[in-house]
PDB file of N, CA and C in Angstrom:
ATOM      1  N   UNK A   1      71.551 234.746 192.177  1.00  0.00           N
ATOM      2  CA  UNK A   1      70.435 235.525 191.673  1.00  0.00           C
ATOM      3  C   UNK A   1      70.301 236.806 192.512  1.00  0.00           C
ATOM      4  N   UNK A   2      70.187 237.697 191.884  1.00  0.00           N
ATOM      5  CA  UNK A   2      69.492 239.127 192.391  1.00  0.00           C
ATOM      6  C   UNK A   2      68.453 239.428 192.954  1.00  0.00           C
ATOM      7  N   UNK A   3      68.598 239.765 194.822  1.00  0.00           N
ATOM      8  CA  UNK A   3      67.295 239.857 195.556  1.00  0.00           C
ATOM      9  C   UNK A   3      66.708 241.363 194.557  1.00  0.00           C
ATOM     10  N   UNK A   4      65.353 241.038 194.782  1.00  0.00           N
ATOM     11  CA  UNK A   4      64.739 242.604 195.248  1.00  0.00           C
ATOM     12  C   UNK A   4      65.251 243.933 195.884  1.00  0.00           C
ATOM     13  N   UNK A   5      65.292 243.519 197.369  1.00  0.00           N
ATOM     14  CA  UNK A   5      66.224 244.960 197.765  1.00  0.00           C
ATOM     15  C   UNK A   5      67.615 245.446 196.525  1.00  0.00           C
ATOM     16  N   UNK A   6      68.307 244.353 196.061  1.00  0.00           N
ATOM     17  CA  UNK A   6      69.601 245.031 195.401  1.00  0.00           C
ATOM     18  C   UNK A   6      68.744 245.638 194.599  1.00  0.00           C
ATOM     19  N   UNK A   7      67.901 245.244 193.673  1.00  0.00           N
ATOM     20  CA  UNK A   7      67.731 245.371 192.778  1.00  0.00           C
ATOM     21  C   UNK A   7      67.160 246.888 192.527  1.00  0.00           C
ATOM     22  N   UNK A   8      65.827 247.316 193.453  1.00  0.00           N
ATOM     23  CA  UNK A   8      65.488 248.980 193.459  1.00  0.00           C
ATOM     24  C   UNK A   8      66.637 249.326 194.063  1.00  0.00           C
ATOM     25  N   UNK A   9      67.468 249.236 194.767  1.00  0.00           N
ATOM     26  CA  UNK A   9      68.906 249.734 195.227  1.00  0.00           C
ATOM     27  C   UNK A   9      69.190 250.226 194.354  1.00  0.00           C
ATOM     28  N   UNK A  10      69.645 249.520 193.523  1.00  0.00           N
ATOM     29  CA  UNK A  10      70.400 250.223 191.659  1.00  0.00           C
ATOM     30  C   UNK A  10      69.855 250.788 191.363  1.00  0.00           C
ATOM     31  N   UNK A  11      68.319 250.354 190.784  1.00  0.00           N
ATOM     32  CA  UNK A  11      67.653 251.327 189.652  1.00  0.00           C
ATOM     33  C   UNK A  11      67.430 252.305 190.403  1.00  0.00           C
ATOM     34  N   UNK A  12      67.129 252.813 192.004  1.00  0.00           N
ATOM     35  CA  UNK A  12      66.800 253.953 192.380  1.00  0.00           C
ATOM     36  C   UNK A  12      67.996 255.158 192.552  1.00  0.00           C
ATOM     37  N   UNK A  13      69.099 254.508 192.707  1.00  0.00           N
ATOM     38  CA  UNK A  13      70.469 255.041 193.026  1.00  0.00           C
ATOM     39  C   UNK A  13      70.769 255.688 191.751  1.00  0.00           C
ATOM     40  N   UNK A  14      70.362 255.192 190.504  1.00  0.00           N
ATOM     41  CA  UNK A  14      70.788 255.296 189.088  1.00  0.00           C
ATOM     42  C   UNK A  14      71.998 254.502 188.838  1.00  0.00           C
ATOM     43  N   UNK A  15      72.817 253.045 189.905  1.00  0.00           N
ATOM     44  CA  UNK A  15      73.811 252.593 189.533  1.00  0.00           C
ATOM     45  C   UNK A  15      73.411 251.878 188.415  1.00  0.00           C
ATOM     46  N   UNK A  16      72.498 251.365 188.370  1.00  0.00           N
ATOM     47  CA  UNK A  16      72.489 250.367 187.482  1.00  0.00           C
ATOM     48  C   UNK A  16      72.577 250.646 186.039  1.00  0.00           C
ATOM     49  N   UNK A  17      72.905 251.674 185.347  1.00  0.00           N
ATOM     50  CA  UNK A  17      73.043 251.929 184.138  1.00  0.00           C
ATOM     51  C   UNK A  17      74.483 252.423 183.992  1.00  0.00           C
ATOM     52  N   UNK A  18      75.253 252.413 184.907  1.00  0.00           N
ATOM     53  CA  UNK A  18      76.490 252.231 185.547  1.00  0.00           C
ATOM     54  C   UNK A  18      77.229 251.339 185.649  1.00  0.00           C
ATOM     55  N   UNK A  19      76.101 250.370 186.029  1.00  0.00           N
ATOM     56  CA  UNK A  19      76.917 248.812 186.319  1.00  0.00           C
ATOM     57  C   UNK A  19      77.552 248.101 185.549  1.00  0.00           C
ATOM     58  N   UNK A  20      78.537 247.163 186.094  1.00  0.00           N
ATOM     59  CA  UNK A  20      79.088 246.378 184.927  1.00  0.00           C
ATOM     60  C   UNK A  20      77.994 245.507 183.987  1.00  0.00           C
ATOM     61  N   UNK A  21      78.175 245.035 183.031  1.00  0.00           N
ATOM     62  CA  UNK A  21      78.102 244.334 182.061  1.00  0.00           C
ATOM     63  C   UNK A  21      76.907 243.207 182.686  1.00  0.00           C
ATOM     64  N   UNK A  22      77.769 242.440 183.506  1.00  0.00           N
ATOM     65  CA  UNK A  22      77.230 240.719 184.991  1.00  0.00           C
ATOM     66  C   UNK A  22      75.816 241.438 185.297  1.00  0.00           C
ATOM     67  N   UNK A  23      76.416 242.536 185.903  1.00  0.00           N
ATOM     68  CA  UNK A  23      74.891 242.919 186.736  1.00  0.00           C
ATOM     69  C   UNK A  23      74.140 243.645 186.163  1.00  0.00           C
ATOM     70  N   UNK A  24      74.029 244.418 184.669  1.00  0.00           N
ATOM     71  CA  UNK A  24      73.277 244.673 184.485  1.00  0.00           C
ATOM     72  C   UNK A  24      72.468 243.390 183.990  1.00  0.00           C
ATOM     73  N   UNK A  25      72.952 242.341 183.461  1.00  0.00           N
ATOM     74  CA  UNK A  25      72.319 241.004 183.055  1.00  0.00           C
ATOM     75  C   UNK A  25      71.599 240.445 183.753  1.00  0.00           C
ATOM     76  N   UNK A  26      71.967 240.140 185.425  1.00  0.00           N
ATOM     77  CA  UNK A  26      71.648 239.714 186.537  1.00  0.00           C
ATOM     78  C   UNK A  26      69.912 240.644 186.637  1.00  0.00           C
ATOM     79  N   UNK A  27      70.107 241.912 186.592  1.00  0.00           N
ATOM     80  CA  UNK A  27      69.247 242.611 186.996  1.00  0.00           C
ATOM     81  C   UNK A  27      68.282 242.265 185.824  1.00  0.00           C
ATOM     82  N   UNK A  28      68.324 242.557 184.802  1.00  0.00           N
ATOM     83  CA  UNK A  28      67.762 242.142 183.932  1.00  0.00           C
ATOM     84  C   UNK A  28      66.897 240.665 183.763  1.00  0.00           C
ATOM     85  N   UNK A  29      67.724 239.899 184.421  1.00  0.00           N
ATOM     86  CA  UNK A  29      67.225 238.326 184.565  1.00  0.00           C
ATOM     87  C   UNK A  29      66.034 238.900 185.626  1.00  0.00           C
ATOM     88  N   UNK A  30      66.304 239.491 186.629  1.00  0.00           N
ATOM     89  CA  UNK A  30      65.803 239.549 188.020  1.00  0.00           C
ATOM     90  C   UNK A  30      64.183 240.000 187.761  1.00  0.00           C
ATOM     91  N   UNK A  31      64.329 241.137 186.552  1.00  0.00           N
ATOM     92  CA  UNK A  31      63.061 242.174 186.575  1.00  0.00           C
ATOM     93  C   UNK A  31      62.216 240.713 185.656  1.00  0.00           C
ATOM     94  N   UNK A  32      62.781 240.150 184.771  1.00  0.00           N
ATOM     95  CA  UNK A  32      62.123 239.373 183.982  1.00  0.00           C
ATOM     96  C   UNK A  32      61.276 238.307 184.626  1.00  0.00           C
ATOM     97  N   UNK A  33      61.902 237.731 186.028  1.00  0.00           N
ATOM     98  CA  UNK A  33      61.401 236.786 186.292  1.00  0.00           C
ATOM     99  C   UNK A  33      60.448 237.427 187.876  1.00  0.00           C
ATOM    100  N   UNK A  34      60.631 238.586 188.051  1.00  0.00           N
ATOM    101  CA  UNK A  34      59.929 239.197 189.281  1.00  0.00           C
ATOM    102  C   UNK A  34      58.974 240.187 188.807  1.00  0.00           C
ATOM    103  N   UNK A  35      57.884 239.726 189.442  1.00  0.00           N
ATOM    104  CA  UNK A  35      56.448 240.741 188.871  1.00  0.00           C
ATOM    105  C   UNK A  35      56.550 242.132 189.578  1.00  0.00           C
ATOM    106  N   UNK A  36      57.501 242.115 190.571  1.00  0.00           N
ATOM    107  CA  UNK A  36      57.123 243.088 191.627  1.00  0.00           C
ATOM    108  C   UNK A  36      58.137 244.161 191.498  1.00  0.00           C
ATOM    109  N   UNK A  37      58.762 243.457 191.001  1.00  0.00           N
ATOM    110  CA  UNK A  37      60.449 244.959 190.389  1.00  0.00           C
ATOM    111  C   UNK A  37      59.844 245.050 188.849  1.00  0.00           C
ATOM    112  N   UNK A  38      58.999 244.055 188.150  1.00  0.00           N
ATOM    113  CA  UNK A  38      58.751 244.680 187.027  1.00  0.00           C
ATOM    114  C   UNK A  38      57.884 246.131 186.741  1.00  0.00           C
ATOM    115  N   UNK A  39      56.628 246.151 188.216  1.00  0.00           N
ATOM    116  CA  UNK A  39      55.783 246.794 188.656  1.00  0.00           C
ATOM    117  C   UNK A  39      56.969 248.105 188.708  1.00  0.00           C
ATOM    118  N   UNK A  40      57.755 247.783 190.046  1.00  0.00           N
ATOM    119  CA  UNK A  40      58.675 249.080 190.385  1.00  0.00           C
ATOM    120  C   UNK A  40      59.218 250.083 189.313  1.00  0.00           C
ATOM    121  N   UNK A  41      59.494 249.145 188.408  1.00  0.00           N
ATOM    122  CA  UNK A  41      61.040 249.546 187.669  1.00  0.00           C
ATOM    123  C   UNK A  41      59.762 250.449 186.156  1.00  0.00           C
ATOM    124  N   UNK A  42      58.546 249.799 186.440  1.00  0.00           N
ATOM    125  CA  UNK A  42      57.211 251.355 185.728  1.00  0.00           C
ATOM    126  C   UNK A  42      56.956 252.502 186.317  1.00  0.00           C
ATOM    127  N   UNK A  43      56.678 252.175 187.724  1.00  0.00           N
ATOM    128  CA  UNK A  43      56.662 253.125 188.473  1.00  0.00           C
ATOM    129  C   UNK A  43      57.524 254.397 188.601  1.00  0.00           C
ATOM    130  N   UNK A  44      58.586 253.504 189.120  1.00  0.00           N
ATOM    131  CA  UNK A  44      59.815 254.216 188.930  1.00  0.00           C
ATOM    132  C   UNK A  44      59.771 255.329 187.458  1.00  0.00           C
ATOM    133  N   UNK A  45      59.400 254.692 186.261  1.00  0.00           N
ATOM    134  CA  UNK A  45      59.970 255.083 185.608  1.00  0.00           C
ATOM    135  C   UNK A  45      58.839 256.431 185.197  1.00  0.00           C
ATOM    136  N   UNK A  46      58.039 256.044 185.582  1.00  0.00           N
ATOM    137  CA  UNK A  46      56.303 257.133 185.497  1.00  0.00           C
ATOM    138  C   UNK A  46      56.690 258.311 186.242  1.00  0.00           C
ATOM    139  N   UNK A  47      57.417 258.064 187.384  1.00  0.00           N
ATOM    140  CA  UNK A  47      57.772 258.776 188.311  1.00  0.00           C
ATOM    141  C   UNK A  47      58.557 259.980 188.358  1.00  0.00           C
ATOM    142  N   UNK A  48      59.963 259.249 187.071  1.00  0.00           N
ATOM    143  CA  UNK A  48      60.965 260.126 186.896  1.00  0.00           C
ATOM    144  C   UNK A  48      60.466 261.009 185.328  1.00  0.00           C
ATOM    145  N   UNK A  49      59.272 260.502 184.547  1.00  0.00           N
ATOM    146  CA  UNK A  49      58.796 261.537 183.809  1.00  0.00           C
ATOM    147  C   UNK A  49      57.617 262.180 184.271  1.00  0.00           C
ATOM    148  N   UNK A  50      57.129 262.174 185.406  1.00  0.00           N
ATOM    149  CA  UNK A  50      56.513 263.427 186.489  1.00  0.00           C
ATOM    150  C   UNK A  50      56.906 264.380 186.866  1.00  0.00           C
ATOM    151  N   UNK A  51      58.539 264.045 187.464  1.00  0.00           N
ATOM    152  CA  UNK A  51      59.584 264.966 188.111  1.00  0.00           C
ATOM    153  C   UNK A  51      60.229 265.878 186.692  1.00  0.00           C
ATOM    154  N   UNK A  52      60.350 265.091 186.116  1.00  0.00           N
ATOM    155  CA  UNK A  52      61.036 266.163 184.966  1.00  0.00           C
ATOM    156  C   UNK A  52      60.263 266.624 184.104  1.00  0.00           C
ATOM    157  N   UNK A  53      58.668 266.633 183.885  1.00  0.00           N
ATOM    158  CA  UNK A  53      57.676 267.554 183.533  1.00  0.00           C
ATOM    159  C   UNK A  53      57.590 268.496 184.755  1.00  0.00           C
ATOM    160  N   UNK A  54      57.328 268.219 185.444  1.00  0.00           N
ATOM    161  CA  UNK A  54      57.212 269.290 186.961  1.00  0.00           C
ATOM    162  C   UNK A  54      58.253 270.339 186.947  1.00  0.00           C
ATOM    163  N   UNK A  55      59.718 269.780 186.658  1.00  0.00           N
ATOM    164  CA  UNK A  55      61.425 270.424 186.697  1.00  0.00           C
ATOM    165  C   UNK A  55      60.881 271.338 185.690  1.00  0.00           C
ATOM    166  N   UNK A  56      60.812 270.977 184.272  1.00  0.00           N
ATOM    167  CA  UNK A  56      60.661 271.591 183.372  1.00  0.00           C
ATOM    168  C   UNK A  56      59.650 272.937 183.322  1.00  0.00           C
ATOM    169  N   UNK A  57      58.403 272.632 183.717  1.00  0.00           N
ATOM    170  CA  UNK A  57      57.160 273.558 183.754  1.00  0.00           C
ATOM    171  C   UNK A  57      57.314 274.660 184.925  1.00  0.00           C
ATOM    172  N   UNK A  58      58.266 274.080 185.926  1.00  0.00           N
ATOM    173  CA  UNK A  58      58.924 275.347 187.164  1.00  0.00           C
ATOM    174  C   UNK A  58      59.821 276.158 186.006  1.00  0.00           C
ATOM    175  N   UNK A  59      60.398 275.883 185.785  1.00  0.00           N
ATOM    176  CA  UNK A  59      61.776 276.362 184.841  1.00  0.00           C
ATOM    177  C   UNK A  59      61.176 277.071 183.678  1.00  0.00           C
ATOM    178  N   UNK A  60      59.712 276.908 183.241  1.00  0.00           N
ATOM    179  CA  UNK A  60      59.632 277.947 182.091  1.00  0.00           C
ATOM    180  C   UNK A  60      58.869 279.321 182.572  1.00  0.00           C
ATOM    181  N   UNK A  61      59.432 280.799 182.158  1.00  0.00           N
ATOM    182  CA  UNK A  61      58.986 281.180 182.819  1.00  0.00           C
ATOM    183  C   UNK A  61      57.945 282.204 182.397  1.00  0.00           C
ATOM    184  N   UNK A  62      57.242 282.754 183.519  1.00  0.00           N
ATOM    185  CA  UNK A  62      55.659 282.935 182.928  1.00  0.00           C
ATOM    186  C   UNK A  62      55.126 283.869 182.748  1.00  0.00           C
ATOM    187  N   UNK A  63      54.163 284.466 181.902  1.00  0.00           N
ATOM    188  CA  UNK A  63      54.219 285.610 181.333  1.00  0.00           C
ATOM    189  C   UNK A  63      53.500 286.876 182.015  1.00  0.00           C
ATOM    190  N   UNK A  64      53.225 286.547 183.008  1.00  0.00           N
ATOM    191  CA  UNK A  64      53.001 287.509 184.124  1.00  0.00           C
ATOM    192  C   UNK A  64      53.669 287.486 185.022  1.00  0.00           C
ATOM    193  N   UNK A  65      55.315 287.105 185.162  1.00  0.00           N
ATOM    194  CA  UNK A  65      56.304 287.385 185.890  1.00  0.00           C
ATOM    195  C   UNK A  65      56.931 288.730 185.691  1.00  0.00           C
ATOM    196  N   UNK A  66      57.075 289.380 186.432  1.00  0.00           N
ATOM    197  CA  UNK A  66      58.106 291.012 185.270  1.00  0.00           C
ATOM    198  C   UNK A  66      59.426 290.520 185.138  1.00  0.00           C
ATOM    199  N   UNK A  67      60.239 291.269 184.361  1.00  0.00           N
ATOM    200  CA  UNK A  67      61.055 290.936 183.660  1.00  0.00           C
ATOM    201  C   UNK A  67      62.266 290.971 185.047  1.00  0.00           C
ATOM    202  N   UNK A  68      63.279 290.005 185.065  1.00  0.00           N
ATOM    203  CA  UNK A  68      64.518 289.606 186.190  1.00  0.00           C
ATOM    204  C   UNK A  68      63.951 288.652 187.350  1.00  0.00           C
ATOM    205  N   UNK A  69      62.602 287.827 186.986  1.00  0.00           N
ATOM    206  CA  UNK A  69      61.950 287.165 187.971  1.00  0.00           C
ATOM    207  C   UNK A  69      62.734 285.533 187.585  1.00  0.00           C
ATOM    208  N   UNK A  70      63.387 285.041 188.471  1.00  0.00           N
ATOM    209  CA  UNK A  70      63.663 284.131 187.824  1.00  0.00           C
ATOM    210  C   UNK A  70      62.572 282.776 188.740  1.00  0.00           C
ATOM    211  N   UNK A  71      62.469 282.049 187.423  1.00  0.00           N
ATOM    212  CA  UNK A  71      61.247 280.821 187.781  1.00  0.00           C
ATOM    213  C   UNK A  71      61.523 279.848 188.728  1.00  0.00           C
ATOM    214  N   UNK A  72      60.450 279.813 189.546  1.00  0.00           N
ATOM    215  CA  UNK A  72      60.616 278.544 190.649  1.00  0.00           C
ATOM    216  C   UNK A  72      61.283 279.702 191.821  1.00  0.00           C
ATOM    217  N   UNK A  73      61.717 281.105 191.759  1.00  0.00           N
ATOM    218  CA  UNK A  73      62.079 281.105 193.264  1.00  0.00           C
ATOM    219  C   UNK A  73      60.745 282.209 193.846  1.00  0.00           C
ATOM    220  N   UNK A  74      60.532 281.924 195.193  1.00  0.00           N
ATOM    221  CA  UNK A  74      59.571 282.839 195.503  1.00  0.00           C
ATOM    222  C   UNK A  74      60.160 284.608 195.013  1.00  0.00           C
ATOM    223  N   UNK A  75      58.990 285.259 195.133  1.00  0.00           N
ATOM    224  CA  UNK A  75      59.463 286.434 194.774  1.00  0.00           C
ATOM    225  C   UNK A  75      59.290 287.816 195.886  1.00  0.00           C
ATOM    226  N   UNK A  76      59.596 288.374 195.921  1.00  0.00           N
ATOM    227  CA  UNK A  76      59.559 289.658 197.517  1.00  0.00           C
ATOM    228  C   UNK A  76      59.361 290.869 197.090  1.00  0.00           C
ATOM    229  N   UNK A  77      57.816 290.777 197.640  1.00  0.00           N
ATOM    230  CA  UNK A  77      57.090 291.989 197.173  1.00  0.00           C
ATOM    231  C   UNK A  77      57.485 293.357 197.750  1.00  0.00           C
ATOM    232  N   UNK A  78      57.988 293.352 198.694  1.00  0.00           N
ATOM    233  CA  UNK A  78      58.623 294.391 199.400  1.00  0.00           C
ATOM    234  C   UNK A  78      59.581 294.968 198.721  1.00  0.00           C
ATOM    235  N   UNK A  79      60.291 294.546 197.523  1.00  0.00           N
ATOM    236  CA  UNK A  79      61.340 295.042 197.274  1.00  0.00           C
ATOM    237  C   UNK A  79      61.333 296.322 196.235  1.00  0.00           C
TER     238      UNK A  79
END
């Protein structure tokens, strides 16, 4: 059976959608029967659509930037 530690190991690494066939099953058994990687593996997943609303909303860019400003880097007023 699949401890805990392996288990956010994978899903945090991103192996586990990687993994063979066994272990993604294993893992699967693991989250089913563990309240506490079931917890994680939401978290986790709340987490990674935070980061990529955040990625995204840096990346669009804004309409009081002047034009060659590119988004997300500071900008130098001196120049």
């Amino acid at each position: 059976m699949m401890k805990c530690q392996r288990y956010v190991f994978l899903l945090s690494s991103g192996q586990l959608t990687e993994a063979p066939l066994a272990s993604r099953l294993e893992a699967s058994a693991h989250r089913w029967m563990c309240h506490r990687c079931r917890a994680f593996t939401r978290n986790n997943d709340t987490l990674d659509h935070i980061m990529a609303a955040q990625r995204d909303r840096l990346m669009q860019p804004d309409s009081s930037d002047p034009p060659g400003v590119v988004p997300g880097e500071p900008s130098d007023p001196g120049r």
